[in-house]
């Protein structure tokens, strides 16, 4: 299972200061701008472990992608306000050079889900598109897909905002090819994780995703909500992927991205990745053709365990 978390931009709620203290021991130096895309090659992982070049993506039984909002990497990983997510980065694969592709929030979610920002430059709602997307790809290929949004009042709810739910950060609602029945409240997330769809997205509400509320609030939510699945994934060939949509509105736009699960090789990984890279990786896992700009990215392979090489005996 893979969980991915993104963070977005909307109006803040009063009385919820965003507190986070930078810490760079895990994140390395801060580039002045996002690095260019690089091809995979020999590199060093955590503890001097060689990174696998030319490897393969696994096919996890389940991937859960969780998206948080509007925090730069150093405000989360290594911060005293985020002990759970920092610990998750230590026990999983932490992508130290992971970037959003735009500001504000909505274009990042669209890029992650469809391989394009769809020409969107703001957070206007509603939107409607008739282009390809990951949810439709999975369903067409015979795999299963669903989204689970905290605060969504009912399955397939079409409204733009209610309580702490904001449709602008739920990109699947914008695509005609994604059935309303796959758009579910977080309360429908199965307690038996074996019943999860092949790929699912989880959206915390606009407080728990750290947009309106503090890093500490989001970190406590992550421990309470995600840790049971994260531990299950480590013994059930599944992946949790946590990411953010964008940073706190800087030109750098570097965000935390963490993968945990049985197929994952723990370590720190410094290659440049973005939301298109994540989409390309999900597509590669399930044999799907890349959408839009994802076709210009290479899927992540070095963060995953690789099968042993079988050598044929001489004369065999």
PDB file of C-alpha atoms in Angstrom:
ATOM      1  CA  UNK A   1       0.000   0.000   0.000  1.00  0.00           C
ATOM      2  CA  UNK A   2       1.263   3.445  -0.803  1.00  0.00           C
ATOM      3  CA  UNK A   3       0.275   6.571   1.044  1.00  0.00           C
ATOM      4  CA  UNK A   4       0.910   9.985  -0.283  1.00  0.00           C
ATOM      5  CA  UNK A   5       0.278  13.261   1.521  1.00  0.00           C
ATOM      6  CA  UNK A   6       0.019  16.724  -0.025  1.00  0.00           C
ATOM      7  CA  UNK A   7      -0.442  20.219   1.339  1.00  0.00           C
ATOM      8  CA  UNK A   8      -2.392  23.066  -0.228  1.00  0.00           C
ATOM      9  CA  UNK A   9      -3.383  26.720  -0.131  1.00  0.00           C
ATOM     10  CA  UNK A  10      -6.716  28.062   1.045  1.00  0.00           C
ATOM     11  CA  UNK A  11      -7.800  30.597   3.598  1.00  0.00           C
ATOM     12  CA  UNK A  12      -6.450  29.841   7.120  1.00  0.00           C
ATOM     13  CA  UNK A  13      -8.651  29.213  10.110  1.00  0.00           C
ATOM     14  CA  UNK A  14      -8.204  31.675  12.967  1.00  0.00           C
ATOM     15  CA  UNK A  15      -6.395  30.611  16.096  1.00  0.00           C
ATOM     16  CA  UNK A  16      -4.215  27.888  14.573  1.00  0.00           C
ATOM     17  CA  UNK A  17      -0.589  29.102  14.292  1.00  0.00           C
ATOM     18  CA  UNK A  18       1.638  27.121  11.942  1.00  0.00           C
ATOM     19  CA  UNK A  19       4.643  26.270  14.083  1.00  0.00           C
ATOM     20  CA  UNK A  20       7.642  24.334  12.806  1.00  0.00           C
ATOM     21  CA  UNK A  21      11.364  24.504  13.519  1.00  0.00           C
ATOM     22  CA  UNK A  22      13.828  23.715  10.753  1.00  0.00           C
ATOM     23  CA  UNK A  23      16.277  20.843  11.087  1.00  0.00           C
ATOM     24  CA  UNK A  24      18.608  19.708   8.323  1.00  0.00           C
ATOM     25  CA  UNK A  25      20.353  16.573   9.552  1.00  0.00           C
ATOM     26  CA  UNK A  26      18.237  14.372   7.272  1.00  0.00           C
ATOM     27  CA  UNK A  27      17.595  16.815   4.458  1.00  0.00           C
ATOM     28  CA  UNK A  28      21.044  18.038   3.426  1.00  0.00           C
ATOM     29  CA  UNK A  29      21.680  21.399   1.799  1.00  0.00           C
ATOM     30  CA  UNK A  30      18.908  23.602   0.493  1.00  0.00           C
ATOM     31  CA  UNK A  31      19.173  24.264  -3.277  1.00  0.00           C
ATOM     32  CA  UNK A  32      18.275  27.708  -4.530  1.00  0.00           C
ATOM     33  CA  UNK A  33      15.911  26.125  -7.049  1.00  0.00           C
ATOM     34  CA  UNK A  34      14.660  22.623  -7.883  1.00  0.00           C
ATOM     35  CA  UNK A  35      17.345  20.465  -9.456  1.00  0.00           C
ATOM     36  CA  UNK A  36      16.851  19.226 -13.012  1.00  0.00           C
ATOM     37  CA  UNK A  37      15.562  15.725 -13.622  1.00  0.00           C
ATOM     38  CA  UNK A  38      18.381  13.206 -13.482  1.00  0.00           C
ATOM     39  CA  UNK A  39      18.630   9.695 -14.771  1.00  0.00           C
ATOM     40  CA  UNK A  40      19.096   6.876 -12.309  1.00  0.00           C
ATOM     41  CA  UNK A  41      22.647   5.778 -11.861  1.00  0.00           C
ATOM     42  CA  UNK A  42      24.978   4.387  -9.227  1.00  0.00           C
ATOM     43  CA  UNK A  43      24.667   6.364  -6.021  1.00  0.00           C
ATOM     44  CA  UNK A  44      24.900   5.871  -2.332  1.00  0.00           C
ATOM     45  CA  UNK A  45      21.953   5.270  -0.096  1.00  0.00           C
ATOM     46  CA  UNK A  46      21.815   5.457   3.664  1.00  0.00           C
ATOM     47  CA  UNK A  47      24.822   3.900   5.345  1.00  0.00           C
ATOM     48  CA  UNK A  48      26.751   3.565   2.088  1.00  0.00           C
ATOM     49  CA  UNK A  49      24.327   1.016   0.624  1.00  0.00           C
ATOM     50  CA  UNK A  50      24.627   1.063  -3.175  1.00  0.00           C
ATOM     51  CA  UNK A  51      21.499   2.259  -4.913  1.00  0.00           C
ATOM     52  CA  UNK A  52      20.186  -0.191  -7.509  1.00  0.00           C
ATOM     53  CA  UNK A  53      20.499   1.182 -11.040  1.00  0.00           C
ATOM     54  CA  UNK A  54      18.216  -0.112 -13.770  1.00  0.00           C
ATOM     55  CA  UNK A  55      16.021  -1.877 -11.230  1.00  0.00           C
ATOM     56  CA  UNK A  56      12.323  -2.630 -11.298  1.00  0.00           C
ATOM     57  CA  UNK A  57       9.266  -1.366  -9.495  1.00  0.00           C
ATOM     58  CA  UNK A  58       7.371  -3.902  -7.371  1.00  0.00           C
ATOM     59  CA  UNK A  59       3.677  -4.620  -7.759  1.00  0.00           C
ATOM     60  CA  UNK A  60       2.413  -4.009  -4.213  1.00  0.00           C
ATOM     61  CA  UNK A  61      -0.780  -5.641  -3.061  1.00  0.00           C
ATOM     62  CA  UNK A  62      -1.927  -2.184  -1.914  1.00  0.00           C
ATOM     63  CA  UNK A  63      -0.641   1.369  -2.190  1.00  0.00           C
ATOM     64  CA  UNK A  64      -2.037   4.169  -0.031  1.00  0.00           C
ATOM     65  CA  UNK A  65      -1.049   7.726  -0.979  1.00  0.00           C
ATOM     66  CA  UNK A  66      -1.521  10.384   1.711  1.00  0.00           C
ATOM     67  CA  UNK A  67      -1.209  14.060   0.844  1.00  0.00           C
ATOM     68  CA  UNK A  68      -0.502  16.814   3.370  1.00  0.00           C
ATOM     69  CA  UNK A  69      -0.336  20.565   2.787  1.00  0.00           C
ATOM     70  CA  UNK A  70       1.986  23.527   2.484  1.00  0.00           C
ATOM     71  CA  UNK A  71       5.084  22.548   4.438  1.00  0.00           C
ATOM     72  CA  UNK A  72       8.712  22.563   3.415  1.00  0.00           C
ATOM     73  CA  UNK A  73      10.754  19.467   4.163  1.00  0.00           C
ATOM     74  CA  UNK A  74      12.736  20.965   7.042  1.00  0.00           C
ATOM     75  CA  UNK A  75       9.530  21.975   8.844  1.00  0.00           C
ATOM     76  CA  UNK A  76       8.502  18.336   9.107  1.00  0.00           C
ATOM     77  CA  UNK A  77      11.320  15.777   8.914  1.00  0.00           C
ATOM     78  CA  UNK A  78      13.624  16.388  11.865  1.00  0.00           C
ATOM     79  CA  UNK A  79      11.291  18.884  13.491  1.00  0.00           C
ATOM     80  CA  UNK A  80      10.492  18.471  17.180  1.00  0.00           C
ATOM     81  CA  UNK A  81       6.885  19.155  16.171  1.00  0.00           C
ATOM     82  CA  UNK A  82       6.755  16.060  13.954  1.00  0.00           C
ATOM     83  CA  UNK A  83       8.270  13.112  15.867  1.00  0.00           C
ATOM     84  CA  UNK A  84       6.052  10.548  14.141  1.00  0.00           C
ATOM     85  CA  UNK A  85       6.730  11.618  10.545  1.00  0.00           C
ATOM     86  CA  UNK A  86      10.424  12.036  11.382  1.00  0.00           C
ATOM     87  CA  UNK A  87      10.472   8.480  12.710  1.00  0.00           C
ATOM     88  CA  UNK A  88       8.653   7.289   9.587  1.00  0.00           C
ATOM     89  CA  UNK A  89      11.377   8.870   7.452  1.00  0.00           C
ATOM     90  CA  UNK A  90      14.025   7.021   9.497  1.00  0.00           C
ATOM     91  CA  UNK A  91      12.381   3.635   9.057  1.00  0.00           C
ATOM     92  CA  UNK A  92      11.413   4.074   5.406  1.00  0.00           C
ATOM     93  CA  UNK A  93      12.759   5.637   2.224  1.00  0.00           C
ATOM     94  CA  UNK A  94      13.087   9.401   2.575  1.00  0.00           C
ATOM     95  CA  UNK A  95      13.355  11.347  -0.707  1.00  0.00           C
ATOM     96  CA  UNK A  96      15.410  14.361   0.304  1.00  0.00           C
ATOM     97  CA  UNK A  97      15.045  16.235  -3.001  1.00  0.00           C
ATOM     98  CA  UNK A  98      11.303  15.993  -3.618  1.00  0.00           C
ATOM     99  CA  UNK A  99       9.502  18.993  -5.112  1.00  0.00           C
ATOM    100  CA  UNK A 100       6.059  20.328  -5.825  1.00  0.00           C
ATOM    101  CA  UNK A 101       5.532  21.479  -9.403  1.00  0.00           C
ATOM    102  CA  UNK A 102       3.553  24.691  -8.822  1.00  0.00           C
ATOM    103  CA  UNK A 103       1.838  27.104  -6.448  1.00  0.00           C
ATOM    104  CA  UNK A 104      -0.876  27.169  -5.170  1.00  0.00           C
ATOM    105  CA  UNK A 105      -2.277  23.761  -4.194  1.00  0.00           C
ATOM    106  CA  UNK A 106      -4.675  22.578  -6.880  1.00  0.00           C
ATOM    107  CA  UNK A 107      -2.214  22.289  -9.813  1.00  0.00           C
ATOM    108  CA  UNK A 108      -0.010  19.985  -7.725  1.00  0.00           C
ATOM    109  CA  UNK A 109      -2.856  17.580  -6.975  1.00  0.00           C
ATOM    110  CA  UNK A 110      -3.843  17.524 -10.642  1.00  0.00           C
ATOM    111  CA  UNK A 111      -0.243  16.833 -11.694  1.00  0.00           C
ATOM    112  CA  UNK A 112      -0.026  13.930  -9.252  1.00  0.00           C
ATOM    113  CA  UNK A 113      -3.308  12.409 -10.408  1.00  0.00           C
ATOM    114  CA  UNK A 114      -3.324  13.127 -14.149  1.00  0.00           C
ATOM    115  CA  UNK A 115       0.199  14.018 -15.304  1.00  0.00           C
ATOM    116  CA  UNK A 116      -0.834  17.600 -16.053  1.00  0.00           C
ATOM    117  CA  UNK A 117      -1.851  20.730 -14.202  1.00  0.00           C
ATOM    118  CA  UNK A 118      -4.682  20.927 -16.774  1.00  0.00           C
ATOM    119  CA  UNK A 119      -3.885  24.620 -17.282  1.00  0.00           C
ATOM    120  CA  UNK A 120      -5.061  25.381 -13.745  1.00  0.00           C
ATOM    121  CA  UNK A 121      -3.162  28.135 -11.935  1.00  0.00           C
ATOM    122  CA  UNK A 122      -5.362  28.696  -8.872  1.00  0.00           C
ATOM    123  CA  UNK A 123      -7.732  26.947  -6.473  1.00  0.00           C
ATOM    124  CA  UNK A 124     -11.007  27.685  -8.299  1.00  0.00           C
ATOM    125  CA  UNK A 125     -13.800  25.167  -7.751  1.00  0.00           C
ATOM    126  CA  UNK A 126     -15.481  23.372  -9.403  1.00  0.00           C
ATOM    127  CA  UNK A 127     -13.381  22.140 -12.317  1.00  0.00           C
ATOM    128  CA  UNK A 128     -14.312  19.521 -14.939  1.00  0.00           C
ATOM    129  CA  UNK A 129     -11.949  17.552 -17.166  1.00  0.00           C
ATOM    130  CA  UNK A 130     -12.331  14.759 -19.695  1.00  0.00           C
ATOM    131  CA  UNK A 131      -8.688  13.691 -19.858  1.00  0.00           C
ATOM    132  CA  UNK A 132      -6.780  10.651 -18.625  1.00  0.00           C
ATOM    133  CA  UNK A 133      -6.075  10.078 -14.940  1.00  0.00           C
ATOM    134  CA  UNK A 134      -4.693   7.413 -12.633  1.00  0.00           C
ATOM    135  CA  UNK A 135      -8.059   6.360 -11.213  1.00  0.00           C
ATOM    136  CA  UNK A 136      -9.517   5.644 -14.647  1.00  0.00           C
ATOM    137  CA  UNK A 137      -6.319   3.883 -15.738  1.00  0.00           C
ATOM    138  CA  UNK A 138      -6.422   1.495 -12.807  1.00  0.00           C
ATOM    139  CA  UNK A 139     -10.089   0.668 -13.262  1.00  0.00           C
ATOM    140  CA  UNK A 140      -9.687   0.102 -17.004  1.00  0.00           C
ATOM    141  CA  UNK A 141      -6.750  -2.258 -16.410  1.00  0.00           C
ATOM    142  CA  UNK A 142      -8.745  -4.396 -13.987  1.00  0.00           C
ATOM    143  CA  UNK A 143      -7.211  -3.076 -10.765  1.00  0.00           C
ATOM    144  CA  UNK A 144      -9.195  -1.213  -8.109  1.00  0.00           C
ATOM    145  CA  UNK A 145      -9.038   2.397  -6.978  1.00  0.00           C
ATOM    146  CA  UNK A 146     -10.727   4.687  -4.442  1.00  0.00           C
ATOM    147  CA  UNK A 147     -10.182   7.918  -2.527  1.00  0.00           C
ATOM    148  CA  UNK A 148     -10.948   8.539   1.162  1.00  0.00           C
ATOM    149  CA  UNK A 149     -11.365  12.168   2.249  1.00  0.00           C
ATOM    150  CA  UNK A 150     -11.747  13.230   5.860  1.00  0.00           C
ATOM    151  CA  UNK A 151     -14.780  15.483   6.290  1.00  0.00           C
ATOM    152  CA  UNK A 152     -16.438  14.407   3.021  1.00  0.00           C
ATOM    153  CA  UNK A 153     -20.090  14.299   4.114  1.00  0.00           C
ATOM    154  CA  UNK A 154     -21.172  11.473   1.798  1.00  0.00           C
ATOM    155  CA  UNK A 155     -19.885   9.269  -1.019  1.00  0.00           C
ATOM    156  CA  UNK A 156     -19.640  11.252  -4.253  1.00  0.00           C
ATOM    157  CA  UNK A 157     -20.452  14.602  -2.594  1.00  0.00           C
ATOM    158  CA  UNK A 158     -20.048  17.223  -5.375  1.00  0.00           C
ATOM    159  CA  UNK A 159     -19.850  20.413  -3.286  1.00  0.00           C
ATOM    160  CA  UNK A 160     -16.766  22.610  -3.150  1.00  0.00           C
ATOM    161  CA  UNK A 161     -16.510  23.131   0.623  1.00  0.00           C
ATOM    162  CA  UNK A 162     -18.108  21.933   3.794  1.00  0.00           C
ATOM    163  CA  UNK A 163     -16.572  22.100   7.253  1.00  0.00           C
ATOM    164  CA  UNK A 164     -12.856  21.330   6.846  1.00  0.00           C
ATOM    165  CA  UNK A 165     -13.333  19.525   3.507  1.00  0.00           C
ATOM    166  CA  UNK A 166     -12.180  21.351   0.364  1.00  0.00           C
ATOM    167  CA  UNK A 167     -12.832  19.878  -3.088  1.00  0.00           C
ATOM    168  CA  UNK A 168      -9.976  21.906  -4.613  1.00  0.00           C
ATOM    169  CA  UNK A 169      -7.539  19.367  -3.147  1.00  0.00           C
ATOM    170  CA  UNK A 170      -9.563  16.323  -4.242  1.00  0.00           C
ATOM    171  CA  UNK A 171      -8.594  16.125  -7.933  1.00  0.00           C
ATOM    172  CA  UNK A 172     -10.552  12.939  -8.690  1.00  0.00           C
ATOM    173  CA  UNK A 173     -13.797  14.890  -8.290  1.00  0.00           C
ATOM    174  CA  UNK A 174     -12.878  16.880 -11.411  1.00  0.00           C
ATOM    175  CA  UNK A 175     -12.665  13.983 -13.881  1.00  0.00           C
ATOM    176  CA  UNK A 176     -15.741  12.645 -15.665  1.00  0.00           C
ATOM    177  CA  UNK A 177     -14.158   9.177 -15.946  1.00  0.00           C
ATOM    178  CA  UNK A 178     -13.818   8.707 -12.157  1.00  0.00           C
ATOM    179  CA  UNK A 179     -17.098   7.340 -10.731  1.00  0.00           C
ATOM    180  CA  UNK A 180     -18.626   9.215  -7.816  1.00  0.00           C
ATOM    181  CA  UNK A 181     -18.882   5.901  -5.970  1.00  0.00           C
ATOM    182  CA  UNK A 182     -15.084   5.725  -5.665  1.00  0.00           C
ATOM    183  CA  UNK A 183     -15.015   9.076  -3.797  1.00  0.00           C
ATOM    184  CA  UNK A 184     -15.596   8.062  -0.197  1.00  0.00           C
ATOM    185  CA  UNK A 185     -15.458   9.575   3.312  1.00  0.00           C
ATOM    186  CA  UNK A 186     -12.449   8.577   5.401  1.00  0.00           C
ATOM    187  CA  UNK A 187     -14.858   6.770   7.736  1.00  0.00           C
ATOM    188  CA  UNK A 188     -15.251   4.187   4.926  1.00  0.00           C
ATOM    189  CA  UNK A 189     -11.539   3.314   5.011  1.00  0.00           C
ATOM    190  CA  UNK A 190     -11.536  -0.451   5.725  1.00  0.00           C
ATOM    191  CA  UNK A 191     -10.409  -1.732   9.114  1.00  0.00           C
ATOM    192  CA  UNK A 192      -9.352  -4.928   7.337  1.00  0.00           C
ATOM    193  CA  UNK A 193      -6.566  -3.535   5.163  1.00  0.00           C
ATOM    194  CA  UNK A 194      -6.654  -6.586   2.894  1.00  0.00           C
ATOM    195  CA  UNK A 195      -9.969  -5.174   1.624  1.00  0.00           C
ATOM    196  CA  UNK A 196      -8.376  -1.926   0.449  1.00  0.00           C
ATOM    197  CA  UNK A 197      -8.362  -1.115  -3.266  1.00  0.00           C
ATOM    198  CA  UNK A 198      -5.147  -1.686  -5.196  1.00  0.00           C
ATOM    199  CA  UNK A 199      -4.363   2.044  -5.021  1.00  0.00           C
ATOM    200  CA  UNK A 200      -6.106   4.538  -2.783  1.00  0.00           C
ATOM    201  CA  UNK A 201      -5.605   8.174  -1.866  1.00  0.00           C
ATOM    202  CA  UNK A 202      -6.227   9.501   1.647  1.00  0.00           C
ATOM    203  CA  UNK A 203      -6.881  13.182   2.303  1.00  0.00           C
ATOM    204  CA  UNK A 204      -6.754  14.555   5.850  1.00  0.00           C
ATOM    205  CA  UNK A 205      -9.120  17.457   6.411  1.00  0.00           C
ATOM    206  CA  UNK A 206      -7.873  21.043   6.114  1.00  0.00           C
ATOM    207  CA  UNK A 207      -6.781  21.079   9.747  1.00  0.00           C
ATOM    208  CA  UNK A 208      -5.160  17.662   9.962  1.00  0.00           C
ATOM    209  CA  UNK A 209      -3.298  18.165   6.682  1.00  0.00           C
ATOM    210  CA  UNK A 210      -1.390  21.046   8.366  1.00  0.00           C
ATOM    211  CA  UNK A 211      -2.962  23.738   6.193  1.00  0.00           C
ATOM    212  CA  UNK A 212      -5.114  25.429   8.812  1.00  0.00           C
ATOM    213  CA  UNK A 213      -3.457  23.833  11.844  1.00  0.00           C
ATOM    214  CA  UNK A 214       0.034  23.169  13.134  1.00  0.00           C
ATOM    215  CA  UNK A 215       2.617  20.589  12.102  1.00  0.00           C
ATOM    216  CA  UNK A 216       2.180  18.999  15.527  1.00  0.00           C
ATOM    217  CA  UNK A 217      -1.563  18.598  14.945  1.00  0.00           C
ATOM    218  CA  UNK A 218      -0.972  16.897  11.599  1.00  0.00           C
ATOM    219  CA  UNK A 219       1.753  14.697  13.029  1.00  0.00           C
ATOM    220  CA  UNK A 220      -0.532  13.452  15.803  1.00  0.00           C
ATOM    221  CA  UNK A 221      -3.211  12.705  13.207  1.00  0.00           C
ATOM    222  CA  UNK A 222      -0.669  10.799  11.111  1.00  0.00           C
ATOM    223  CA  UNK A 223       0.382   8.636  14.061  1.00  0.00           C
ATOM    224  CA  UNK A 224      -3.193   7.863  15.014  1.00  0.00           C
ATOM    225  CA  UNK A 225      -4.550   7.327  11.505  1.00  0.00           C
ATOM    226  CA  UNK A 226      -1.658   6.029   9.401  1.00  0.00           C
ATOM    227  CA  UNK A 227       0.591   4.037  11.719  1.00  0.00           C
ATOM    228  CA  UNK A 228      -1.619   0.914  11.957  1.00  0.00           C
ATOM    229  CA  UNK A 229      -1.598   0.608   8.185  1.00  0.00           C
ATOM    230  CA  UNK A 230       2.121   1.488   7.917  1.00  0.00           C
ATOM    231  CA  UNK A 231       2.995  -1.393  10.259  1.00  0.00           C
ATOM    232  CA  UNK A 232       0.640  -3.765   8.445  1.00  0.00           C
ATOM    233  CA  UNK A 233       2.161  -2.795   5.069  1.00  0.00           C
ATOM    234  CA  UNK A 234       5.607  -3.875   6.266  1.00  0.00           C
ATOM    235  CA  UNK A 235       4.476  -7.503   6.434  1.00  0.00           C
ATOM    236  CA  UNK A 236       1.859  -7.585   3.665  1.00  0.00           C
ATOM    237  CA  UNK A 237       3.767  -6.476   0.533  1.00  0.00           C
ATOM    238  CA  UNK A 238       2.119  -3.070   0.592  1.00  0.00           C
ATOM    239  CA  UNK A 239       3.320   0.544   0.586  1.00  0.00           C
ATOM    240  CA  UNK A 240       2.467   3.767   2.363  1.00  0.00           C
ATOM    241  CA  UNK A 241       3.512   6.905   0.502  1.00  0.00           C
ATOM    242  CA  UNK A 242       3.333  10.234   2.309  1.00  0.00           C
ATOM    243  CA  UNK A 243       3.951  13.486   0.480  1.00  0.00           C
ATOM    244  CA  UNK A 244       2.955  17.149   0.415  1.00  0.00           C
ATOM    245  CA  UNK A 245       1.494  19.203  -2.409  1.00  0.00           C
ATOM    246  CA  UNK A 246       3.797  22.218  -2.024  1.00  0.00           C
ATOM    247  CA  UNK A 247       6.014  23.986   0.474  1.00  0.00           C
ATOM    248  CA  UNK A 248       5.168  27.216   2.299  1.00  0.00           C
ATOM    249  CA  UNK A 249       5.051  29.224  -0.951  1.00  0.00           C
ATOM    250  CA  UNK A 250       8.770  29.586  -1.700  1.00  0.00           C
ATOM    251  CA  UNK A 251      10.488  29.362  -5.083  1.00  0.00           C
ATOM    252  CA  UNK A 252      12.309  26.217  -3.903  1.00  0.00           C
ATOM    253  CA  UNK A 253       9.105  24.202  -3.312  1.00  0.00           C
ATOM    254  CA  UNK A 254      10.876  21.251  -1.664  1.00  0.00           C
ATOM    255  CA  UNK A 255       8.522  18.981   0.249  1.00  0.00           C
ATOM    256  CA  UNK A 256       8.790  15.821   2.379  1.00  0.00           C
ATOM    257  CA  UNK A 257       8.129  12.520   0.606  1.00  0.00           C
ATOM    258  CA  UNK A 258       8.392   9.210   2.478  1.00  0.00           C
ATOM    259  CA  UNK A 259       7.715   5.593   1.488  1.00  0.00           C
ATOM    260  CA  UNK A 260       7.282   2.748   3.968  1.00  0.00           C
ATOM    261  CA  UNK A 261       6.361  -0.885   3.426  1.00  0.00           C
ATOM    262  CA  UNK A 262       7.658  -4.373   2.810  1.00  0.00           C
ATOM    263  CA  UNK A 263       8.943  -3.686  -0.734  1.00  0.00           C
ATOM    264  CA  UNK A 264      10.757  -0.494   0.366  1.00  0.00           C
ATOM    265  CA  UNK A 265      14.532  -0.241   0.931  1.00  0.00           C
ATOM    266  CA  UNK A 266      15.030   2.090   3.937  1.00  0.00           C
ATOM    267  CA  UNK A 267      17.479   4.921   3.445  1.00  0.00           C
ATOM    268  CA  UNK A 268      17.836   8.492   2.255  1.00  0.00           C
ATOM    269  CA  UNK A 269      17.664   9.112  -1.484  1.00  0.00           C
ATOM    270  CA  UNK A 270      18.909  12.397  -2.968  1.00  0.00           C
ATOM    271  CA  UNK A 271      17.738  12.203  -6.596  1.00  0.00           C
ATOM    272  CA  UNK A 272      15.356  14.876  -7.824  1.00  0.00           C
ATOM    273  CA  UNK A 273      11.708  13.786  -7.902  1.00  0.00           C
ATOM    274  CA  UNK A 274       8.389  15.591  -8.234  1.00  0.00           C
ATOM    275  CA  UNK A 275       4.683  14.764  -8.447  1.00  0.00           C
ATOM    276  CA  UNK A 276       5.106  13.537 -12.010  1.00  0.00           C
ATOM    277  CA  UNK A 277       7.777  11.100 -10.809  1.00  0.00           C
ATOM    278  CA  UNK A 278       5.410   9.738  -8.183  1.00  0.00           C
ATOM    279  CA  UNK A 279       2.638   9.282 -10.738  1.00  0.00           C
ATOM    280  CA  UNK A 280       5.072   7.571 -13.135  1.00  0.00           C
ATOM    281  CA  UNK A 281       6.117   5.197 -10.351  1.00  0.00           C
ATOM    282  CA  UNK A 282       2.526   4.262  -9.536  1.00  0.00           C
ATOM    283  CA  UNK A 283       1.838   3.662 -13.211  1.00  0.00           C
ATOM    284  CA  UNK A 284       4.960   1.505 -13.595  1.00  0.00           C
ATOM    285  CA  UNK A 285       3.938  -0.613 -10.603  1.00  0.00           C
ATOM    286  CA  UNK A 286       0.754  -1.700 -12.368  1.00  0.00           C
ATOM    287  CA  UNK A 287       1.931  -1.711 -15.977  1.00  0.00           C
ATOM    288  CA  UNK A 288       0.090   1.473 -16.985  1.00  0.00           C
ATOM    289  CA  UNK A 289       1.212   3.858 -19.750  1.00  0.00           C
ATOM    290  CA  UNK A 290       2.509   7.197 -18.449  1.00  0.00           C
ATOM    291  CA  UNK A 291       0.159  10.164 -18.597  1.00  0.00           C
ATOM    292  CA  UNK A 292       1.253  13.601 -19.788  1.00  0.00           C
ATOM    293  CA  UNK A 293       4.463  14.901 -18.243  1.00  0.00           C
ATOM    294  CA  UNK A 294       4.896  11.654 -16.294  1.00  0.00           C
ATOM    295  CA  UNK A 295       6.185  10.236 -19.592  1.00  0.00           C
ATOM    296  CA  UNK A 296       9.224  12.521 -19.190  1.00  0.00           C
ATOM    297  CA  UNK A 297      10.124  10.974 -15.824  1.00  0.00           C
ATOM    298  CA  UNK A 298      11.717   7.682 -14.855  1.00  0.00           C
ATOM    299  CA  UNK A 299       9.894   5.608 -12.229  1.00  0.00           C
ATOM    300  CA  UNK A 300      11.542   5.195  -8.864  1.00  0.00           C
ATOM    301  CA  UNK A 301      13.251   1.819  -8.629  1.00  0.00           C
ATOM    302  CA  UNK A 302      16.184   2.273  -6.253  1.00  0.00           C
ATOM    303  CA  UNK A 303      13.913   2.790  -3.247  1.00  0.00           C
ATOM    304  CA  UNK A 304      12.535  -0.733  -3.618  1.00  0.00           C
ATOM    305  CA  UNK A 305      13.923  -4.148  -2.772  1.00  0.00           C
ATOM    306  CA  UNK A 306      15.156  -5.887  -5.911  1.00  0.00           C
ATOM    307  CA  UNK A 307      14.796  -9.612  -6.623  1.00  0.00           C
ATOM    308  CA  UNK A 308      18.062 -11.577  -6.606  1.00  0.00           C
ATOM    309  CA  UNK A 309      19.772 -12.038  -9.927  1.00  0.00           C
ATOM    310  CA  UNK A 310      19.572 -15.649 -11.100  1.00  0.00           C
ATOM    311  CA  UNK A 311      22.594 -16.765 -13.093  1.00  0.00           C
ATOM    312  CA  UNK A 312      22.312 -19.726 -15.409  1.00  0.00           C
ATOM    313  CA  UNK A 313      24.895 -22.436 -14.793  1.00  0.00           C
ATOM    314  CA  UNK A 314      27.547 -22.835 -17.457  1.00  0.00           C
ATOM    315  CA  UNK A 315      26.349 -25.128 -20.193  1.00  0.00           C
ATOM    316  CA  UNK A 316      22.727 -24.871 -18.943  1.00  0.00           C
TER     317      UNK A 316
END
